[in-house]
Amino acid sequence: MSECTHNCNTCGAKCSAPQTDNPHELSRIKRVVAVVSGKGGVGKSSVTAMLAGAMNKKGYRTAVLDADITGASIPKMYDVHGDVKSDGTGIFPLESKAGIKIISSNLLLENESDPIVWRGPIIAGMVKQFWTDVIWGDVDYMFVDCPPGTGDVPLTVFQSIKVDGIVVVTTPQSLVSMIVEKAVNMANMMKIPVLGIVENMSYVVCPDCGKRIDVFGSGKAVGEIAQKFSLPVLAEIPYDARLVEAADGGNMDSEQFDYIAPAADILESGLPIKSH
């Protein structure tokens, strides 16, 4: 038996297409956006936190499902700590100071620095539970922070959760941008709309003269991929000391980052409301 390609249009097997799971019966989630990257180290979690914060500031009820089980960083960015509570009904997410609901593997550990040494199926199972067993309540925008690559967990997210759109995060280097194409192709294979690309670490502004410096080049490779797939570049995020300080200090939901605003505007206008 050949391995499943997850593309039903080119498959001759007599199997049923995979069905997404329903969220908890007490969860009413209108839109789900997955934030992905072709490789690690491009600032995907920072972009997730900024997008959630931007939508929260627009007045939307916002949540983050941290699907990066072995590399969770979302709770620290929001200064959210403590034990996740549960009862016979389900699991309750914690909230940031601004009211962003969060679930993450780090919130389940006795010590946040303890490693999670699990194999793929167990990790995938936890991601499913974050969707099906957590009582999210009313959420306008849920952001799913996926681990990098196109492996088990992103596949689990796409097959288990009714994702309305994907934001791809990259940096300007040609090598990284080449890997972006894999993430875009995976999304197309799964028939999930790609909303656009966020170019992180795009440039530096000289503190003395204000000149823009393209540390990793002009981002030409990102533009070529965006053009090839007819995708917008949603935002160009520079190196910014405020961003580093906000992430390290757990203040990602209190800072306002104007350069993520175009992406937030597209999310606000470009996604239909659905009942998950």
Short mmCIF file of C-alpha atoms in Angstrom, two decimals:
data_model
loop_
_atom_site.label_atom_id
_atom_site.label_comp_id
_atom_site.label_asym_id
_atom_site.label_seq_id
_atom_site.Cartn_x
_atom_site.Cartn_y
_atom_site.Cartn_z
CA MET A 1 0.00 0.00 0.00
CA SER A 2 1.46 3.37 -1.01
CA GLU A 3 1.89 6.17 1.49
CA CYS A 4 -0.93 8.71 1.66
CA THR A 5 -0.11 12.02 -0.03
CA HIS A 6 -3.18 13.72 1.51
CA ASN A 7 -4.20 14.87 -1.95
CA CYS A 8 -7.54 13.21 -2.68
CA ASN A 9 -7.69 14.57 -6.25
CA THR A 10 -4.80 12.37 -7.41
CA CYS A 11 -5.54 9.36 -5.21
CA GLY A 12 -7.16 6.16 -6.46
CA ALA A 13 -7.67 4.59 -3.03
CA LYS A 14 -11.18 3.83 -1.83
CA CYS A 15 -10.77 5.58 1.52
CA SER A 16 -12.65 8.49 3.00
CA ALA A 17 -11.03 11.90 3.20
CA PRO A 18 -9.87 12.75 6.72
CA GLN A 19 -12.40 14.70 8.77
CA THR A 20 -11.42 17.44 11.17
CA ASP A 21 -12.31 17.01 14.83
CA ASN A 22 -14.92 19.09 16.58
CA PRO A 23 -13.75 21.44 19.33
CA HIS A 24 -15.09 21.08 22.86
CA GLU A 25 -18.85 21.44 23.00
CA LEU A 26 -18.47 24.60 25.13
CA SER A 27 -16.10 26.20 22.61
CA ARG A 28 -17.38 28.60 19.96
CA ILE A 29 -14.45 29.46 17.71
CA LYS A 30 -15.18 31.63 14.70
CA ARG A 31 -11.82 31.74 12.89
CA VAL A 32 -8.63 29.69 13.14
CA VAL A 33 -5.32 30.90 11.70
CA ALA A 34 -2.25 28.63 11.73
CA VAL A 35 1.15 30.33 11.81
CA VAL A 36 3.81 28.15 10.17
CA SER A 37 7.40 28.26 8.96
CA GLY A 38 9.55 26.09 6.77
CA LYS A 39 12.32 25.98 9.37
CA GLY A 40 13.04 27.08 12.92
CA GLY A 41 14.58 30.31 14.14
CA VAL A 42 12.62 32.70 11.94
CA GLY A 43 10.48 34.19 14.75
CA LYS A 44 7.25 32.31 14.11
CA SER A 45 6.15 32.40 17.76
CA SER A 46 6.88 36.13 18.00
CA VAL A 47 4.72 36.74 14.93
CA THR A 48 1.96 34.58 16.43
CA ALA A 49 2.08 36.61 19.65
CA MET A 50 2.05 39.91 17.74
CA LEU A 51 -0.91 38.87 15.59
CA ALA A 52 -2.91 37.71 18.60
CA GLY A 53 -2.08 40.94 20.42
CA ALA A 54 -3.04 43.08 17.42
CA MET A 55 -6.42 41.38 17.02
CA ASN A 56 -7.01 41.64 20.77
CA LYS A 57 -6.38 45.40 20.59
CA LYS A 58 -8.95 45.61 17.79
CA GLY A 59 -11.49 44.34 20.29
CA TYR A 60 -11.68 40.70 19.23
CA ARG A 61 -11.74 37.79 21.67
CA THR A 62 -8.43 36.11 20.94
CA ALA A 63 -6.73 32.82 21.81
CA VAL A 64 -3.42 31.06 21.13
CA LEU A 65 -3.12 27.29 20.86
CA ASP A 66 0.59 26.58 21.27
CA ALA A 67 1.14 23.50 19.11
CA ASP A 68 4.93 23.71 19.39
CA ILE A 69 4.90 21.11 22.16
CA THR A 70 8.65 20.57 22.57
CA GLY A 71 9.64 24.20 21.97
CA ALA A 72 6.83 26.13 23.65
CA SER A 73 7.53 29.83 24.16
CA ILE A 74 4.12 31.52 24.00
CA PRO A 75 3.47 31.55 27.80
CA LYS A 76 6.73 33.37 28.52
CA MET A 77 5.98 36.00 25.89
CA TYR A 78 2.72 36.79 27.70
CA ASP A 79 4.08 36.25 31.24
CA VAL A 80 1.55 33.49 31.81
CA HIS A 81 2.53 30.87 34.38
CA GLY A 82 0.81 28.38 36.66
CA ASP A 83 -1.16 25.18 36.54
CA VAL A 84 -3.88 24.59 34.01
CA LYS A 85 -7.09 23.56 35.78
CA SER A 86 -9.57 20.94 34.65
CA ASP A 87 -12.76 19.31 35.85
CA GLY A 88 -14.99 16.54 34.58
CA THR A 89 -16.09 18.78 31.72
CA GLY A 90 -12.79 19.83 30.22
CA ILE A 91 -9.56 21.84 30.52
CA PHE A 92 -9.53 25.59 31.15
CA PRO A 93 -6.99 27.81 29.35
CA LEU A 94 -5.10 30.52 31.19
CA GLU A 95 -5.31 34.18 30.21
CA SER A 96 -2.77 36.92 29.63
CA LYS A 97 -3.07 40.33 31.26
CA ALA A 98 -5.03 41.56 28.22
CA GLY A 99 -7.35 38.55 28.26
CA ILE A 100 -5.80 36.43 25.49
CA LYS A 101 -6.60 32.78 26.20
CA ILE A 102 -3.60 30.44 26.07
CA ILE A 103 -2.95 26.71 26.23
CA SER A 104 0.58 25.34 26.02
CA SER A 105 2.59 22.32 27.08
CA ASN A 106 4.70 24.59 29.31
CA LEU A 107 1.62 25.28 31.42
CA LEU A 108 1.38 21.55 32.19
CA LEU A 109 4.94 21.11 33.46
CA GLU A 110 6.05 21.25 37.07
CA ASN A 111 9.14 23.16 35.92
CA GLU A 112 8.96 25.18 32.70
CA SER A 113 12.53 24.24 31.79
CA ASP A 114 11.82 20.48 31.92
CA PRO A 115 12.25 18.89 28.46
CA ILE A 116 9.37 17.07 26.80
CA VAL A 117 10.95 13.90 25.44
CA TRP A 118 8.04 12.31 23.58
CA ARG A 119 7.63 10.59 20.25
CA GLY A 120 5.53 12.02 17.46
CA PRO A 121 2.22 10.23 18.09
CA ILE A 122 2.08 11.37 21.72
CA ILE A 123 2.88 14.96 20.76
CA ALA A 124 0.22 14.85 18.04
CA GLY A 125 -2.27 13.49 20.56
CA MET A 126 -1.65 16.43 22.90
CA VAL A 127 -2.25 18.90 20.07
CA LYS A 128 -5.59 17.22 19.38
CA GLN A 129 -6.50 17.46 23.06
CA PHE A 130 -5.72 21.16 23.08
CA TRP A 131 -8.45 21.48 20.42
CA THR A 132 -11.03 18.94 21.58
CA ASP A 133 -10.70 18.99 25.40
CA VAL A 134 -10.03 22.66 26.17
CA ILE A 135 -13.04 24.83 27.02
CA TRP A 136 -12.18 27.88 24.94
CA GLY A 137 -15.56 29.58 25.26
CA ASP A 138 -16.23 32.36 22.76
CA VAL A 139 -13.25 33.11 20.51
CA ASP A 140 -13.23 35.37 17.46
CA TYR A 141 -9.66 34.57 16.36
CA MET A 142 -7.61 31.57 17.41
CA PHE A 143 -3.96 31.46 16.38
CA VAL A 144 -2.20 28.10 16.26
CA ASP A 145 1.56 28.37 16.75
CA CYS A 146 2.85 25.37 14.78
CA PRO A 147 6.34 23.88 15.12
CA PRO A 148 8.60 24.46 12.11
CA GLY A 149 8.66 22.16 9.10
CA THR A 150 6.10 19.91 7.45
CA GLY A 151 6.15 16.95 9.85
CA ASP A 152 3.78 15.20 12.25
CA VAL A 153 2.45 18.15 14.23
CA PRO A 154 1.64 20.57 11.38
CA LEU A 155 -0.02 17.66 9.59
CA THR A 156 -2.03 16.87 12.75
CA VAL A 157 -3.10 20.51 13.00
CA PHE A 158 -4.24 20.61 9.36
CA GLN A 159 -6.10 17.30 9.59
CA SER A 160 -7.64 17.70 13.05
CA ILE A 161 -8.48 21.41 13.22
CA LYS A 162 -10.67 23.28 10.75
CA VAL A 163 -8.04 25.86 9.84
CA ASP A 164 -9.40 28.84 7.92
CA GLY A 165 -6.06 30.16 6.72
CA ILE A 166 -2.30 29.98 7.10
CA VAL A 167 0.30 32.70 7.64
CA VAL A 168 3.83 31.70 6.60
CA VAL A 169 6.77 33.32 8.43
CA THR A 170 10.22 33.60 6.89
CA THR A 171 13.37 35.72 6.82
CA PRO A 172 14.86 37.36 3.72
CA GLN A 173 17.69 34.88 3.01
CA SER A 174 17.36 32.89 -0.20
CA LEU A 175 18.00 29.60 1.62
CA VAL A 176 15.18 30.13 4.11
CA SER A 177 12.84 31.44 1.43
CA MET A 178 13.41 28.29 -0.61
CA ILE A 179 12.13 26.25 2.34
CA VAL A 180 9.05 28.48 2.55
CA GLU A 181 7.93 26.95 -0.72
CA LYS A 182 7.63 23.58 1.03
CA ALA A 183 5.26 25.05 3.63
CA VAL A 184 3.16 26.73 0.94
CA ASN A 185 3.00 23.53 -1.09
CA MET A 186 1.94 21.57 1.99
CA ALA A 187 -0.89 24.02 2.64
CA ASN A 188 -2.01 23.79 -0.98
CA MET A 189 -1.89 20.01 -0.77
CA MET A 190 -4.15 20.14 2.29
CA LYS A 191 -6.43 22.64 0.51
CA ILE A 192 -6.00 25.30 3.19
CA PRO A 193 -5.81 28.93 2.00
CA VAL A 194 -2.47 30.67 2.47
CA LEU A 195 -3.28 34.21 3.59
CA GLY A 196 0.20 35.53 2.92
CA ILE A 197 3.81 35.74 4.02
CA VAL A 198 5.34 37.67 6.92
CA GLU A 199 8.99 38.55 6.41
CA ASN A 200 10.61 38.72 9.84
CA MET A 201 14.07 40.19 10.64
CA SER A 202 13.58 42.07 7.41
CA TYR A 203 15.86 45.03 8.07
CA VAL A 204 17.47 47.27 10.70
CA VAL A 205 16.91 50.99 11.11
CA CYS A 206 20.13 52.83 11.94
CA PRO A 207 19.63 54.53 15.33
CA ASP A 208 21.79 57.48 14.26
CA CYS A 209 20.69 58.37 10.75
CA GLY A 210 17.41 56.44 10.40
CA LYS A 211 18.59 54.68 7.24
CA ARG A 212 17.17 51.24 6.48
CA ILE A 213 19.83 48.53 6.38
CA ASP A 214 18.94 45.20 4.72
CA VAL A 215 21.11 42.88 6.80
CA PHE A 216 20.08 39.71 4.97
CA GLY A 217 19.57 41.26 1.56
CA SER A 218 16.62 42.98 -0.04
CA GLY A 219 14.10 40.17 0.43
CA LYS A 220 14.02 39.53 -3.33
CA ALA A 221 13.64 35.78 -2.80
CA VAL A 222 10.57 36.28 -0.59
CA GLY A 223 9.05 38.55 -3.22
CA GLU A 224 9.65 35.96 -5.92
CA ILE A 225 7.91 33.22 -3.92
CA ALA A 226 5.03 35.56 -3.10
CA GLN A 227 4.69 36.38 -6.80
CA LYS A 228 4.94 32.74 -7.85
CA PHE A 229 2.01 31.75 -5.61
CA SER A 230 0.13 35.06 -5.96
CA LEU A 231 0.46 35.74 -2.23
CA PRO A 232 0.70 39.10 -0.48
CA VAL A 233 3.62 39.95 1.77
CA LEU A 234 1.56 40.77 4.85
CA ALA A 235 4.29 42.53 6.82
CA GLU A 236 8.01 43.30 6.90
CA ILE A 237 9.14 43.19 10.53
CA PRO A 238 12.52 44.76 11.35
CA TYR A 239 14.95 43.98 14.12
CA ASP A 240 13.45 45.99 16.96
CA ALA A 241 14.79 46.20 20.51
CA ARG A 242 11.23 46.83 21.75
CA LEU A 243 10.15 43.48 20.35
CA VAL A 244 12.97 41.66 22.11
CA GLU A 245 12.27 43.44 25.39
CA ALA A 246 8.53 42.74 25.13
CA ALA A 247 9.07 39.04 24.46
CA ASP A 248 11.67 38.61 27.19
CA GLY A 249 9.61 40.61 29.68
CA GLY A 250 6.29 38.91 28.95
CA ASN A 251 4.67 42.07 27.58
CA MET A 252 3.73 40.98 24.07
CA ASP A 253 0.05 41.80 24.64
CA SER A 254 0.71 45.29 25.98
CA GLU A 255 3.08 46.62 23.29
CA GLN A 256 1.77 48.03 20.00
CA PHE A 257 3.80 47.01 16.93
CA ASP A 258 2.66 49.06 13.96
CA TYR A 259 4.45 46.93 11.38
CA ILE A 260 2.15 43.96 12.06
CA ALA A 261 -0.94 46.15 11.44
CA PRO A 262 -1.27 45.38 7.68
CA ALA A 263 -1.39 41.65 8.46
CA ALA A 264 -3.98 42.20 11.17
CA ASP A 265 -6.10 44.27 8.77
CA ILE A 266 -6.06 41.47 6.20
CA LEU A 267 -7.06 38.92 8.84
CA GLU A 268 -9.90 41.18 9.89
CA SER A 269 -11.26 41.67 6.37
CA GLY A 270 -10.20 38.49 4.59
CA LEU A 271 -11.62 35.66 6.69
CA PRO A 272 -15.31 34.71 6.77
CA ILE A 273 -16.89 34.03 10.13
CA LYS A 274 -17.45 30.32 10.69
CA SER A 275 -18.80 28.28 13.56
CA HIS A 276 -16.28 25.61 14.61
#
